[in-house]
N, CA, C and O atoms as a DFTB+ gen file, in Angstrom:
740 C
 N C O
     1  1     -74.684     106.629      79.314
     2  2     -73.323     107.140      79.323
     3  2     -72.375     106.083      79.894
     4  3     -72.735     105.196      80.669
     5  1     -71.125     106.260      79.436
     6  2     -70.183     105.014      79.414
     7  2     -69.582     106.182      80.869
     8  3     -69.489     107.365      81.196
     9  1     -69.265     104.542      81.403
    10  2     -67.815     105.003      82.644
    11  2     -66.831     104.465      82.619
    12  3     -65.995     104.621      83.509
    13  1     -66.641     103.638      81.538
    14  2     -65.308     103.432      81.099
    15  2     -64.047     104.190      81.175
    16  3     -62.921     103.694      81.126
    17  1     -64.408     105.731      81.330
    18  2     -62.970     106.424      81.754
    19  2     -62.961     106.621      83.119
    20  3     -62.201     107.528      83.458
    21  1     -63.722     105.916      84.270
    22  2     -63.570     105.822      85.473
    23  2     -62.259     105.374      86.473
    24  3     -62.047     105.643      87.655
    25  1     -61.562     104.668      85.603
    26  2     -60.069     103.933      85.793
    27  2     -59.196     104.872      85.558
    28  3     -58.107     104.880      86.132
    29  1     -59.474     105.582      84.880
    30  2     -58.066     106.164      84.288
    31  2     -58.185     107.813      85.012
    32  3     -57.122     108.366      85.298
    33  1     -59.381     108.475      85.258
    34  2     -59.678     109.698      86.308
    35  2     -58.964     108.998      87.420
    36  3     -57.769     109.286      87.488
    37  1     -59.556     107.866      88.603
    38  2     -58.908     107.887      89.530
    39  2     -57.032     107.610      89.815
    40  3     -56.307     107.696      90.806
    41  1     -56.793     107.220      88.235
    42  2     -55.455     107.297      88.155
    43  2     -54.705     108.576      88.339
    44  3     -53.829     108.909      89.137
    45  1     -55.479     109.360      87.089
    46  2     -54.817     110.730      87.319
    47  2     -55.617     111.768      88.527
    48  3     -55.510     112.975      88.309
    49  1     -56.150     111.480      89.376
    50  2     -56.285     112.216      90.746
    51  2     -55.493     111.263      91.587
    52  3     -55.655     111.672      92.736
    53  1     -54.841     110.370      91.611
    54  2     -54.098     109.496      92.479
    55  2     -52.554     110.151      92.438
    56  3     -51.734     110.090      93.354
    57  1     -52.368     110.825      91.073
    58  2     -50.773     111.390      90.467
    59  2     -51.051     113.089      90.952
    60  3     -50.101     113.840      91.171
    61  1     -52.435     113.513      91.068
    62  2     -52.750     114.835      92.059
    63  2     -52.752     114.862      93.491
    64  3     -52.595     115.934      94.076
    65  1     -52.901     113.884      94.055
    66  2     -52.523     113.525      95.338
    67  2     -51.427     113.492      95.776
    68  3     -51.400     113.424      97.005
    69  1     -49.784     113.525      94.920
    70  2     -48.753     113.762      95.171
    71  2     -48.471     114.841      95.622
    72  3     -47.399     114.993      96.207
    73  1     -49.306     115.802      95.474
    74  2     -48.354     117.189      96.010
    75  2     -49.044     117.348      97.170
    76  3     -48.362     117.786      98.096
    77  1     -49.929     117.177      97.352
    78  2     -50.391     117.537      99.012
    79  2     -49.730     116.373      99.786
    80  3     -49.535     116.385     101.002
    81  1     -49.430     115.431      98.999
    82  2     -48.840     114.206     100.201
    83  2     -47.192     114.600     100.338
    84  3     -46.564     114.230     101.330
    85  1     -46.552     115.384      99.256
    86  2     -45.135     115.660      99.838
    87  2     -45.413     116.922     100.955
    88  3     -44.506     117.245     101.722
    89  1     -46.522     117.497     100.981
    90  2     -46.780     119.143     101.061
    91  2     -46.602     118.491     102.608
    92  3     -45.642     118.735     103.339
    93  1     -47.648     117.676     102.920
    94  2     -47.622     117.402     104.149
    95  2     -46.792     116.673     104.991
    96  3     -46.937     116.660     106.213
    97  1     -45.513     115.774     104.103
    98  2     -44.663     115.019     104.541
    99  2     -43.439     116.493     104.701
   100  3     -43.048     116.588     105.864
   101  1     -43.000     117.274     104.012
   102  2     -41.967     118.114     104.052
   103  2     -42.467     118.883     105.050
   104  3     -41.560     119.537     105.566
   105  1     -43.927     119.155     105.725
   106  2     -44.465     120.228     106.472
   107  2     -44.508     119.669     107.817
   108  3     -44.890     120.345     108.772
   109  1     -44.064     118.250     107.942
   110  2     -44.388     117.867     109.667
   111  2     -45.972     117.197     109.871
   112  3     -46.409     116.811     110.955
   113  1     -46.666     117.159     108.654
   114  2     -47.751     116.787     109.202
   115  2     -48.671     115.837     108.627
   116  3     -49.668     115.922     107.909
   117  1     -47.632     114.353     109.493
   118  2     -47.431     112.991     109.218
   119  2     -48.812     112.375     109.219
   120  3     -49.085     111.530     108.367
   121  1     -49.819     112.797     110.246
   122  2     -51.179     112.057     110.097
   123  2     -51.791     112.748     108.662
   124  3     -52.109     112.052     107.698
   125  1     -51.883     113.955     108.679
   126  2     -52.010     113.977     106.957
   127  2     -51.943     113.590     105.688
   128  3     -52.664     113.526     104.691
   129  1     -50.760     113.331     106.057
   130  2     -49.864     112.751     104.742
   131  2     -50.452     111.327     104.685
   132  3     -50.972     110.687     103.771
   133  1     -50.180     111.045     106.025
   134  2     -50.938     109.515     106.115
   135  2     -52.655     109.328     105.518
   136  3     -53.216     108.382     104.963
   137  1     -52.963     110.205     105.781
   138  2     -54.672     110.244     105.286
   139  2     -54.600     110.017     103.463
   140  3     -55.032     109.094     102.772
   141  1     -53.955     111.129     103.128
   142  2     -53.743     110.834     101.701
   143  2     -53.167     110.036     101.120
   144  3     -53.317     110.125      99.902
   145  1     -52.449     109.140     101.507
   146  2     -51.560     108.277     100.940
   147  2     -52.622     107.231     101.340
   148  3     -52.627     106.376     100.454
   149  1     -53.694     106.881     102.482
   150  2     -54.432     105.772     102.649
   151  2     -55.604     106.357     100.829
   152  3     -55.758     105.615      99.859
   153  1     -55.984     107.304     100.916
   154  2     -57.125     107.601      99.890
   155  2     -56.437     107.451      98.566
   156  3     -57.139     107.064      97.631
   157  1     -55.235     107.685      98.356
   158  2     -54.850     106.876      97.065
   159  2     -54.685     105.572      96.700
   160  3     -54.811     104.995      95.620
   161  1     -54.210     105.012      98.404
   162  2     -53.930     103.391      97.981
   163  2     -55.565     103.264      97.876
   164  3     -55.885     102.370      97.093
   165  1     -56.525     103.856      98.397
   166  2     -57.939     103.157      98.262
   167  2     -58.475     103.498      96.711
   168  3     -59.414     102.898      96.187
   169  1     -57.635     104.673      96.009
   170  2     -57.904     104.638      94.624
   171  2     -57.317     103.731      93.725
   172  3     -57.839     103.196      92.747
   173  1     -56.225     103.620      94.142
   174  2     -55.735     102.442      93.081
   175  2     -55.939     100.708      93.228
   176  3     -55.574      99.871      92.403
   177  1     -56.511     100.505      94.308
   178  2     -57.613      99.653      94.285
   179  2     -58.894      99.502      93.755
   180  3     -59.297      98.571      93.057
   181  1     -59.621     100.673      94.213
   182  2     -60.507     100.824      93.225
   183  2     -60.305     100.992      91.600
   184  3     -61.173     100.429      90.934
   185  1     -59.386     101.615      90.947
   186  2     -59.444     102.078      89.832
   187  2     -58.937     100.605      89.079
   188  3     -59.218     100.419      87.895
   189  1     -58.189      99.607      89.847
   190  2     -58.071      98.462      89.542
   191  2     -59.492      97.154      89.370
   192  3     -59.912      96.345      88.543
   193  1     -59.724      97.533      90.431
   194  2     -61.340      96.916      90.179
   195  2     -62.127      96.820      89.092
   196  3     -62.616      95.975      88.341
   197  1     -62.066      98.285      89.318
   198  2     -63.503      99.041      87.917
   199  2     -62.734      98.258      86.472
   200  3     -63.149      97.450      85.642
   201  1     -62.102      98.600      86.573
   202  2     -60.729      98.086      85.350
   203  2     -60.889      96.555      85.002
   204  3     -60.865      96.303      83.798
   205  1     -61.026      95.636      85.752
   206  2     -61.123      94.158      85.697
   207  2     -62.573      94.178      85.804
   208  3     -63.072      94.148      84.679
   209  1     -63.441      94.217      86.742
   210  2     -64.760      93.743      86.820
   211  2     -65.354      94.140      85.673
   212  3     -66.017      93.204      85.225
   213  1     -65.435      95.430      84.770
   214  2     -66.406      96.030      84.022
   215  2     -65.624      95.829      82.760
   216  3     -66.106      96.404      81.784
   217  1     -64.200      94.938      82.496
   218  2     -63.493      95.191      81.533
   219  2     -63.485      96.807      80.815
   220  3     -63.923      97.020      79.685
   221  1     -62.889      97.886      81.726
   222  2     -62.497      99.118      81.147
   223  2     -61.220      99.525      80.689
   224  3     -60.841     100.609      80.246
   225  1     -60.482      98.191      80.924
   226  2     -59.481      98.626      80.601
   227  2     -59.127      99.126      79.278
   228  3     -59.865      99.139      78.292
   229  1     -57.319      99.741      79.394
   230  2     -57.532     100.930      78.096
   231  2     -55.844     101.026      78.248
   232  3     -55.134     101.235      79.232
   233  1     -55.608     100.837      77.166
   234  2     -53.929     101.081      77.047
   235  2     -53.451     102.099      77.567
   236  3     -52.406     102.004      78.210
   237  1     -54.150     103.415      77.404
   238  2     -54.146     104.628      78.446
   239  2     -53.988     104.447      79.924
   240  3     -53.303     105.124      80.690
   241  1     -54.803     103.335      80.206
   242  2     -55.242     102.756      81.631
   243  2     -53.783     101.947      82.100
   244  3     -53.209     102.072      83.182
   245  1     -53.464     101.270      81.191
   246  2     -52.220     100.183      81.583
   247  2     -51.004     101.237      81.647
   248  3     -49.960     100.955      82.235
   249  1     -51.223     102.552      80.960
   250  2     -49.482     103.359      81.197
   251  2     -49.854     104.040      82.457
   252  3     -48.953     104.160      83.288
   253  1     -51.349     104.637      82.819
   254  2     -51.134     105.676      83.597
   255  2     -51.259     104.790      85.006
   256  3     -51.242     105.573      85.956
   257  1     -51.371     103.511      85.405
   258  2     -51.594     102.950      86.640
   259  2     -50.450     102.830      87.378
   260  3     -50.201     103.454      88.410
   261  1     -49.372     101.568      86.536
   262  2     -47.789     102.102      87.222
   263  2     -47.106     103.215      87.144
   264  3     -46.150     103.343      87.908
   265  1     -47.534     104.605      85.919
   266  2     -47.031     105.611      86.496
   267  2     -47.579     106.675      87.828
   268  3     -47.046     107.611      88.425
   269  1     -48.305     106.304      87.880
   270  2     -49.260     106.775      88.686
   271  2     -48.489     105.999      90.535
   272  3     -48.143     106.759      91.439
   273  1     -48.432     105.016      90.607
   274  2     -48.142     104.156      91.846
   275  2     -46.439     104.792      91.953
   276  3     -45.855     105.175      92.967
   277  1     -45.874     104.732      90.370
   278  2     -44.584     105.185      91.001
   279  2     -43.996     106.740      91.229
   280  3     -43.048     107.254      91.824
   281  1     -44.893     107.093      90.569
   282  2     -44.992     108.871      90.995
   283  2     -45.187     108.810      92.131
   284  3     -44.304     109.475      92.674
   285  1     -46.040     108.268      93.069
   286  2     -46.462     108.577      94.100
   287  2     -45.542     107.758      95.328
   288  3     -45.660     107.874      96.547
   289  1     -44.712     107.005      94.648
   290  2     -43.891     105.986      96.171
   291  2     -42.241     107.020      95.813
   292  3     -41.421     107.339      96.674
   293  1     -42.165     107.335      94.367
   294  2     -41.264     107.702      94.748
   295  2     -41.077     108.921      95.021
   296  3     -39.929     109.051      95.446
   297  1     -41.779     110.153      94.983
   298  2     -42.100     111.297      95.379
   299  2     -42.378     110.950      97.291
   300  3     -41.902     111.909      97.899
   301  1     -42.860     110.109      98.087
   302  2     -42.801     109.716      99.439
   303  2     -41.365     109.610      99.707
   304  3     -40.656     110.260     100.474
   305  1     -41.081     108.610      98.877
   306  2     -39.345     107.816      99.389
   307  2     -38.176     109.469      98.996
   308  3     -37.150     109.606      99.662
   309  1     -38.459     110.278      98.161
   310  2     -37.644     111.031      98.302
   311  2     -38.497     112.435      98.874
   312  3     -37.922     113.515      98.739
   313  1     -39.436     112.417      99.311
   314  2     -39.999     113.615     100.583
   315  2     -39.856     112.813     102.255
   316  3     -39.799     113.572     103.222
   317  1     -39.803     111.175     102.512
   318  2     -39.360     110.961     103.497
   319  2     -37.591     110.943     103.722
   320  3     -36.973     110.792     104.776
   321  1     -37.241     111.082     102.807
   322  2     -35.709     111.040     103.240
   323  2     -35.662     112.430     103.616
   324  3     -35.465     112.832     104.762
   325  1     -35.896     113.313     102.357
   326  2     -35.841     114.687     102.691
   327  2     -35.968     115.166     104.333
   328  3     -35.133     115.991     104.704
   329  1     -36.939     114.704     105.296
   330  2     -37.164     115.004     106.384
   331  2     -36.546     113.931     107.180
   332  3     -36.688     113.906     108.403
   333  1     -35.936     113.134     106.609
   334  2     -34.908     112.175     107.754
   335  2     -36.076     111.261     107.834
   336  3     -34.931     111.313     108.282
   337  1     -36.899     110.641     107.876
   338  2     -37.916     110.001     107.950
   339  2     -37.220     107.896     107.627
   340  3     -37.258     106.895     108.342
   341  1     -36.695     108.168     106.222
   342  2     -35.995     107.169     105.489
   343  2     -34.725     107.464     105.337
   344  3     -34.376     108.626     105.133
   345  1     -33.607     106.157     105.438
   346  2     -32.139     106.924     105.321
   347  2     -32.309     107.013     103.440
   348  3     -32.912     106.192     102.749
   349  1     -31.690     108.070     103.025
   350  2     -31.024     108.706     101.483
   351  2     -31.075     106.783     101.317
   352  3     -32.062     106.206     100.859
   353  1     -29.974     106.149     101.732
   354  2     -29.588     105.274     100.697
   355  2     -30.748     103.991     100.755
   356  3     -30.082     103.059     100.305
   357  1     -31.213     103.803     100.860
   358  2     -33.111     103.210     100.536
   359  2     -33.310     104.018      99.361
   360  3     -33.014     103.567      98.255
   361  1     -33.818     105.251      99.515
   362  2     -34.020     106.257      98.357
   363  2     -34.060     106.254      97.313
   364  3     -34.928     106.473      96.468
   365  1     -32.432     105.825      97.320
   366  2     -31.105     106.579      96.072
   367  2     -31.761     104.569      95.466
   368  3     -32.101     104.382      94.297
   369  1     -31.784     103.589      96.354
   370  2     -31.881     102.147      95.762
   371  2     -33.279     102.264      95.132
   372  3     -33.349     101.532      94.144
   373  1     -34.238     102.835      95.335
   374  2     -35.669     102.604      94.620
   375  2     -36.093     103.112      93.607
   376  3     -36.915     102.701      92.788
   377  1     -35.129     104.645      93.704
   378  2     -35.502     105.581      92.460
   379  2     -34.444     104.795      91.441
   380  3     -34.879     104.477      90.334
   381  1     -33.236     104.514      91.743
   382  2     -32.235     103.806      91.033
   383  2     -32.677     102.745      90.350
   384  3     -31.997     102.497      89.354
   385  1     -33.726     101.924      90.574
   386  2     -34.086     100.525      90.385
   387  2     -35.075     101.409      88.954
   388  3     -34.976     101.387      87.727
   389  1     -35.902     102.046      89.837
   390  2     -37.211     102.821      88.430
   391  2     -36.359     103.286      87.042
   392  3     -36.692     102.956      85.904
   393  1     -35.376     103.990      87.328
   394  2     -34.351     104.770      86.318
   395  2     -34.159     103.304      85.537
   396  3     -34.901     103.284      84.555
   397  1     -33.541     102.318      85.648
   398  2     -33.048     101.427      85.490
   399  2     -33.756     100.800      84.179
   400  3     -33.380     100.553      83.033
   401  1     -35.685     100.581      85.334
   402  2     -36.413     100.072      84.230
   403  2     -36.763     100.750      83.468
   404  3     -36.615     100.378      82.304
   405  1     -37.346     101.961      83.702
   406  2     -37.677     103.045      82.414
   407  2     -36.980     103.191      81.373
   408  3     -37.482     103.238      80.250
   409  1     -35.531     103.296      81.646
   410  2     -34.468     103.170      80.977
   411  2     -34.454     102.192      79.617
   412  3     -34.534     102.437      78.414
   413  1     -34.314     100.972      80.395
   414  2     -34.377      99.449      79.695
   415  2     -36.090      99.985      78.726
   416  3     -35.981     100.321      77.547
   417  1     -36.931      99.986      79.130
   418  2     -38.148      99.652      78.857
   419  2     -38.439     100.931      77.665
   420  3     -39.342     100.702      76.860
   421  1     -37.592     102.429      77.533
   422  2     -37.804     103.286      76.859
   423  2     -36.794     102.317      75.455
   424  3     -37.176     102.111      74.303
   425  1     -35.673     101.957      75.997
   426  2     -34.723     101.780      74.762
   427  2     -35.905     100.287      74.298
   428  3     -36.766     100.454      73.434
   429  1     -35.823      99.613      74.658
   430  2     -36.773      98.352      74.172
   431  2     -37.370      98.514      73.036
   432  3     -37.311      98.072      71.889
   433  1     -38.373      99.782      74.072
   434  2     -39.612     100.237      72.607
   435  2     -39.292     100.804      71.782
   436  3     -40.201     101.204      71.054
   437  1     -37.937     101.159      71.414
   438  2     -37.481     102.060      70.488
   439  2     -37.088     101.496      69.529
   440  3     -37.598     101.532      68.410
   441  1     -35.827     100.721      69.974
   442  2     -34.822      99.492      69.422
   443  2     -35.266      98.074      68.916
   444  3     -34.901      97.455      67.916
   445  1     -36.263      97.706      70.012
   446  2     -37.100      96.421      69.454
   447  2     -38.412      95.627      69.215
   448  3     -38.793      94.632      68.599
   449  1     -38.941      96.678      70.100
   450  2     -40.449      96.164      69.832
   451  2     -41.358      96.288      70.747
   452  3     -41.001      95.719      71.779
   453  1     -42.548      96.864      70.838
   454  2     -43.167      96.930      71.632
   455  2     -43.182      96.336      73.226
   456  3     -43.077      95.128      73.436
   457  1     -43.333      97.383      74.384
   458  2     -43.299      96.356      75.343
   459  2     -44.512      95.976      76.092
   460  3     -45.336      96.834      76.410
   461  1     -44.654      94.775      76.377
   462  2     -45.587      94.334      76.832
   463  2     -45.307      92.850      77.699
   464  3     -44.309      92.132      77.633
   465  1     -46.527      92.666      78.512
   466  2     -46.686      91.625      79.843
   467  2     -46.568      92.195      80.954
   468  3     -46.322      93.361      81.263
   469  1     -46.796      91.122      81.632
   470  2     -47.219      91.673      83.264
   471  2     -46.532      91.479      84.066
   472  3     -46.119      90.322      84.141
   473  1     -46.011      92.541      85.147
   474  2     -44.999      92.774      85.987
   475  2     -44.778      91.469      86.112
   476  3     -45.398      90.635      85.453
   477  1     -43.740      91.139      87.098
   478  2     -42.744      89.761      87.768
   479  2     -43.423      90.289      89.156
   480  3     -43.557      91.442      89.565
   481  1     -43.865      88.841      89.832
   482  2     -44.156      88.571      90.919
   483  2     -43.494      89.305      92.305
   484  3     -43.998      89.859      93.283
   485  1     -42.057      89.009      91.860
   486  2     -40.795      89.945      92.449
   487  2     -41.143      91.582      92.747
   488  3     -40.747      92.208      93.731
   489  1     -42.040      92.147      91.573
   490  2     -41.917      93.381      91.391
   491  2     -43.458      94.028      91.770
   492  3     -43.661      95.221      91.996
   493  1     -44.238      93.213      91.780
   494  2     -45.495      93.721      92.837
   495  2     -45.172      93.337      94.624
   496  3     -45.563      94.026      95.567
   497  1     -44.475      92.237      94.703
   498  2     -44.103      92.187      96.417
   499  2     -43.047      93.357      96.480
   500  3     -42.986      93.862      97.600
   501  1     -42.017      94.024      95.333
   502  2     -41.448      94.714      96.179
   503  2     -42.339      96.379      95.919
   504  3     -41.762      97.311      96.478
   505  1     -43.320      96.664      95.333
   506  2     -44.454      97.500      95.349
   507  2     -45.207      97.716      96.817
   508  3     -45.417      98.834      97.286
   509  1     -45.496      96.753      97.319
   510  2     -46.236      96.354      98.214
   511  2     -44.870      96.363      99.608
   512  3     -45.271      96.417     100.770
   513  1     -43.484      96.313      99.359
   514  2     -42.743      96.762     100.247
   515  2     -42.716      97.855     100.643
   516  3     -42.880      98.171     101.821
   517  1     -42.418      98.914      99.347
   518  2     -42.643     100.304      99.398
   519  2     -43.675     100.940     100.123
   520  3     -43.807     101.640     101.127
   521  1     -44.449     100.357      99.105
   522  2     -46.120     100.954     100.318
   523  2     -46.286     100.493     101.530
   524  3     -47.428     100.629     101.970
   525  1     -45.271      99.831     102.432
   526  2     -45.343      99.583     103.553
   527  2     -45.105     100.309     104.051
   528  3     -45.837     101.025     104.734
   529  1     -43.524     100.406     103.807
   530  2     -42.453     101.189     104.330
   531  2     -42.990     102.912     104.595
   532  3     -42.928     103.603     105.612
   533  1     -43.465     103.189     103.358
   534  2     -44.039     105.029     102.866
   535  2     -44.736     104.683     104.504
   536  3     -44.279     105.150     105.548
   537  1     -45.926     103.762     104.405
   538  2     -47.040     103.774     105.242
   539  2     -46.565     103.606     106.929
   540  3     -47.254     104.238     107.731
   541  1     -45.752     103.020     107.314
   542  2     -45.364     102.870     108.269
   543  2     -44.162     103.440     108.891
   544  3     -43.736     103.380     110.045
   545  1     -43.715     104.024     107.797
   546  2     -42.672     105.588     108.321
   547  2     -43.268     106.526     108.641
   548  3     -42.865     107.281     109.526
   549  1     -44.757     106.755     107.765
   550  2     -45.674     108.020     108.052
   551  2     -46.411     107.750     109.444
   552  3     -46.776     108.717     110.113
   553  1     -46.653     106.332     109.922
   554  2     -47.324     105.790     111.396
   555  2     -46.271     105.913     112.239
   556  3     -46.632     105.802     113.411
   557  1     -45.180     106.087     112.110
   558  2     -43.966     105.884     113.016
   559  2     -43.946     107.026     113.558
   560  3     -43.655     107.096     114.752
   561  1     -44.277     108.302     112.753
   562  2     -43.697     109.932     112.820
   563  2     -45.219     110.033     113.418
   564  3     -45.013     110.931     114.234
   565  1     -46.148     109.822     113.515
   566  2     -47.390     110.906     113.382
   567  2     -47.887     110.119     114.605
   568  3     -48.409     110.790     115.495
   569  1     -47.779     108.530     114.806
   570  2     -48.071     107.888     116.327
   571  2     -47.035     107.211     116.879
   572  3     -47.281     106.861     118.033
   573  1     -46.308     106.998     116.605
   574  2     -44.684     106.699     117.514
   575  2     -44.881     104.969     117.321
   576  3     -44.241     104.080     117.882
   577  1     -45.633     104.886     116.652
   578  2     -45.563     102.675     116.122
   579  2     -45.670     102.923     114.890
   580  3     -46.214     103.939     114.456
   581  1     -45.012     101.757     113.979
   582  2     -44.374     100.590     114.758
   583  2     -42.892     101.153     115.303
   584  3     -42.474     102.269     114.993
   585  1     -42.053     100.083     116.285
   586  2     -40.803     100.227     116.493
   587  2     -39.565     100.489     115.635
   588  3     -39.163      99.407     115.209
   589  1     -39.008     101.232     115.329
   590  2     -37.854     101.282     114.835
   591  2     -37.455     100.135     114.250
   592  3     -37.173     100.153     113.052
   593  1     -37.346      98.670     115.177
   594  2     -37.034      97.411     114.176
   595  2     -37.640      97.331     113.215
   596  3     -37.115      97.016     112.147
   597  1     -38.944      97.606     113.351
   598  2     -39.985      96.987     112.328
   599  2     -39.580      97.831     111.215
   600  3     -39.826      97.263     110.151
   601  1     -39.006      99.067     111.053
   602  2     -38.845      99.990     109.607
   603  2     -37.340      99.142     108.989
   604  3     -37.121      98.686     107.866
   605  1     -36.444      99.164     110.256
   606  2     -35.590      98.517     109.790
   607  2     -35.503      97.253     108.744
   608  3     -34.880      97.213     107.683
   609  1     -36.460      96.040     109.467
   610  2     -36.494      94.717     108.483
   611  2     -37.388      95.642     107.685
   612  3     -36.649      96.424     107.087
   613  1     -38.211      95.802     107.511
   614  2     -38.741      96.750     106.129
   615  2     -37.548      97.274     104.785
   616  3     -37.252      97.080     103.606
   617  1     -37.304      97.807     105.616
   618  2     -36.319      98.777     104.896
   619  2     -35.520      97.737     104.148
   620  3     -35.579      97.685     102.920
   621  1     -34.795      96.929     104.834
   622  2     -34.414      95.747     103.736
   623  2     -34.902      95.140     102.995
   624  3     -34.446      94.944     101.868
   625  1     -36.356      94.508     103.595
   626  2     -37.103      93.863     102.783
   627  2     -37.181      94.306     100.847
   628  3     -37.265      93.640      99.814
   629  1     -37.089      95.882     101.209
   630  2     -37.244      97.303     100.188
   631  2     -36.216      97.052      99.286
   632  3     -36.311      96.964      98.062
   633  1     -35.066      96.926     100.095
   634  2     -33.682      96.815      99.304
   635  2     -33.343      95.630      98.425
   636  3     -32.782      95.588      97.330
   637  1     -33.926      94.504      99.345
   638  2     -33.712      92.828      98.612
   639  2     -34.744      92.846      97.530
   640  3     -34.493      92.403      96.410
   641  1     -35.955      93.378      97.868
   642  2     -37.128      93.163      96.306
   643  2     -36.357      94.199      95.079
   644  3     -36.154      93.835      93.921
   645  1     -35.999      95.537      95.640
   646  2     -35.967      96.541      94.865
   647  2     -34.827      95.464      93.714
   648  3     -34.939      95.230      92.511
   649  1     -33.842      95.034      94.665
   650  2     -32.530      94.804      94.172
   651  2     -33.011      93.697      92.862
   652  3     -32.828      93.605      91.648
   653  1     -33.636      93.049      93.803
   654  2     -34.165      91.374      92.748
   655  2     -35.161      91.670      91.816
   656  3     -35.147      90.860      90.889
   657  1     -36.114      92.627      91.708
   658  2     -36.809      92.988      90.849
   659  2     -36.183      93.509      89.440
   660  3     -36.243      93.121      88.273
   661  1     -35.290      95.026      90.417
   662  2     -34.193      95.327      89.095
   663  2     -33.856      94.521      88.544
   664  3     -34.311      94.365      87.411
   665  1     -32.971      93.686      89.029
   666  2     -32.426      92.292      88.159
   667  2     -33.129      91.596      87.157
   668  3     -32.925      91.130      86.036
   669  1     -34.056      91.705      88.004
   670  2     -35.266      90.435      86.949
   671  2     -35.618      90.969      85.511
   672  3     -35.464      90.349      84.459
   673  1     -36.130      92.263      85.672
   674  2     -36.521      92.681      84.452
   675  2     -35.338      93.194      83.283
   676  3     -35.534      93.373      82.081
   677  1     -33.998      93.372      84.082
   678  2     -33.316      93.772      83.118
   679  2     -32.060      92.140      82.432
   680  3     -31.222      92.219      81.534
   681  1     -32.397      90.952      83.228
   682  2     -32.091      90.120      82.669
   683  2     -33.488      89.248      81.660
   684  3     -33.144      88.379      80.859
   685  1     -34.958      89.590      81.816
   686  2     -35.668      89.356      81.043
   687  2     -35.897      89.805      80.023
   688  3     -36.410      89.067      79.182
   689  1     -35.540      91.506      79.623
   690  2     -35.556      92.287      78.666
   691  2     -34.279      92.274      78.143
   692  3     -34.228      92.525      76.939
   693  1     -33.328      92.074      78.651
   694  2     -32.281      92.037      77.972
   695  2     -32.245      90.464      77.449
   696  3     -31.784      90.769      76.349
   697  1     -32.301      89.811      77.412
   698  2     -32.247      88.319      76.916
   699  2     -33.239      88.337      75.771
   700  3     -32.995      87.937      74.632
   701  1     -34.949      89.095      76.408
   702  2     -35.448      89.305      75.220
   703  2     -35.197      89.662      73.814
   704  3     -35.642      89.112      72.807
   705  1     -34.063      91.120      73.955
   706  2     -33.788      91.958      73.161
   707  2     -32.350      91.055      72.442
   708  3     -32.168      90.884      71.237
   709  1     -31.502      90.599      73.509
   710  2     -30.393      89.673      72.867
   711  2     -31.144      88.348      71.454
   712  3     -30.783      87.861      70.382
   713  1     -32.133      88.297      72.231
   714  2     -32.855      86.914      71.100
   715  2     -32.896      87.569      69.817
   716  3     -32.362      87.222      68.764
   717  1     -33.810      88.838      70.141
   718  2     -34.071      89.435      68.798
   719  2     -33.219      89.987      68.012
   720  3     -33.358      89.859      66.795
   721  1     -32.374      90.569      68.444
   722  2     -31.525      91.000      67.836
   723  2     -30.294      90.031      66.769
   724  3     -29.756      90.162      65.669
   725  1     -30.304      89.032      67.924
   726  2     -29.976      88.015      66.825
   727  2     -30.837      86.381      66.388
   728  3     -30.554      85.211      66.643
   729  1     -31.682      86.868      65.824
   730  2     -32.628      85.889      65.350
   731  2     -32.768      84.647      65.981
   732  3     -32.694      83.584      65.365
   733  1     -33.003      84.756      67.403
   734  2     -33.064      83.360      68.350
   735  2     -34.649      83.703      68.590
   736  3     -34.963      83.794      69.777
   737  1     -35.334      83.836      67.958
   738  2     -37.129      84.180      68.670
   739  2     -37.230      83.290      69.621
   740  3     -38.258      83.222      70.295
């Protein structure tokens, strides 16, 4: 028996892990939340693994992984604001940035052509901001570290990737789509 759909289960139990992780972020009960949010980041590591080492990957596999990571940061970023945890305008900048690309990336595939390649460098460091931030707002509330500074430079850190990432992809896709559209391949 094949386990080739091993990648793509821990994807979609990683996008089931969202509701007990807002359940427990809206409920006060931050070491919780924290537990689950560590067992997903340990799934989407793993489900990345299995994915490269055993070559399982699966076009199925490539949609449900970043939806999967961003279901789950941005369902945090708007259940930690909800409880004051994160200020709204962090929030309003991350979900704003996703809208942005989905946006770009729905009209693309519609208008010009399949989309494809691999994130911008920009846009896994500011991934890896997020999941700081989620992670160390939930350590802040549930054990009183890190310090307040430390969420703070975070929190920017969040804002400068979010900001430069947005950018990136919608001056790469749009230039893309400008070429094509007028016969500059």
């Amino acid at each position: 028996m094949s386990l080739k759909f091993l990648p793509n289960a821990l994807c979609v139990a990683r996008m089931l892990l969202v509701a007990p992780l807002v359940s427990y972020i809206v409920g006060g009960r931050y070491a919780a939340a924290l537990l689950v949010l560590v067992v997903a980041g340990f799934s989407d590591g793993l489900d990345g693994f299995l994915a490269k080492r055993f070559d399982w990957r699966t076009r199925l596999g490539g949609l449900l992984d970043p939806a999967a990571d961003k279901l789950l940061l941005v369902a945090s970023f708007v259940s930690l604001s909800y409880v004051g945890l994160v200020p709204l305008e962090l929030t309003v900048i991350v979900v704003a940035r996703d809208i942005v690309i989905v946006i770009g990336a729905v009209l693309y595939q519609w208008l010009i052509a399949p989309v494809e390649g691999e994130p911008a460098a920009v846009s896994k460091l500011n991934t890896a901001c997020q999941l700081a931030m989620v992670f160390f707002a939930l350590t802040a509330a549930a054990y009183g570290w890190p310090p307040q500074i430390s969420l703070t430079v975070l929190g920017a850190a969040v804002v400068f990737t979010s900001i430069v990432s947005g950018l990136t992809y919608v001056l790469r896709w749009g230039g893309r789509a400008w070429r094509v559209a007028h016969g500059a391949n």
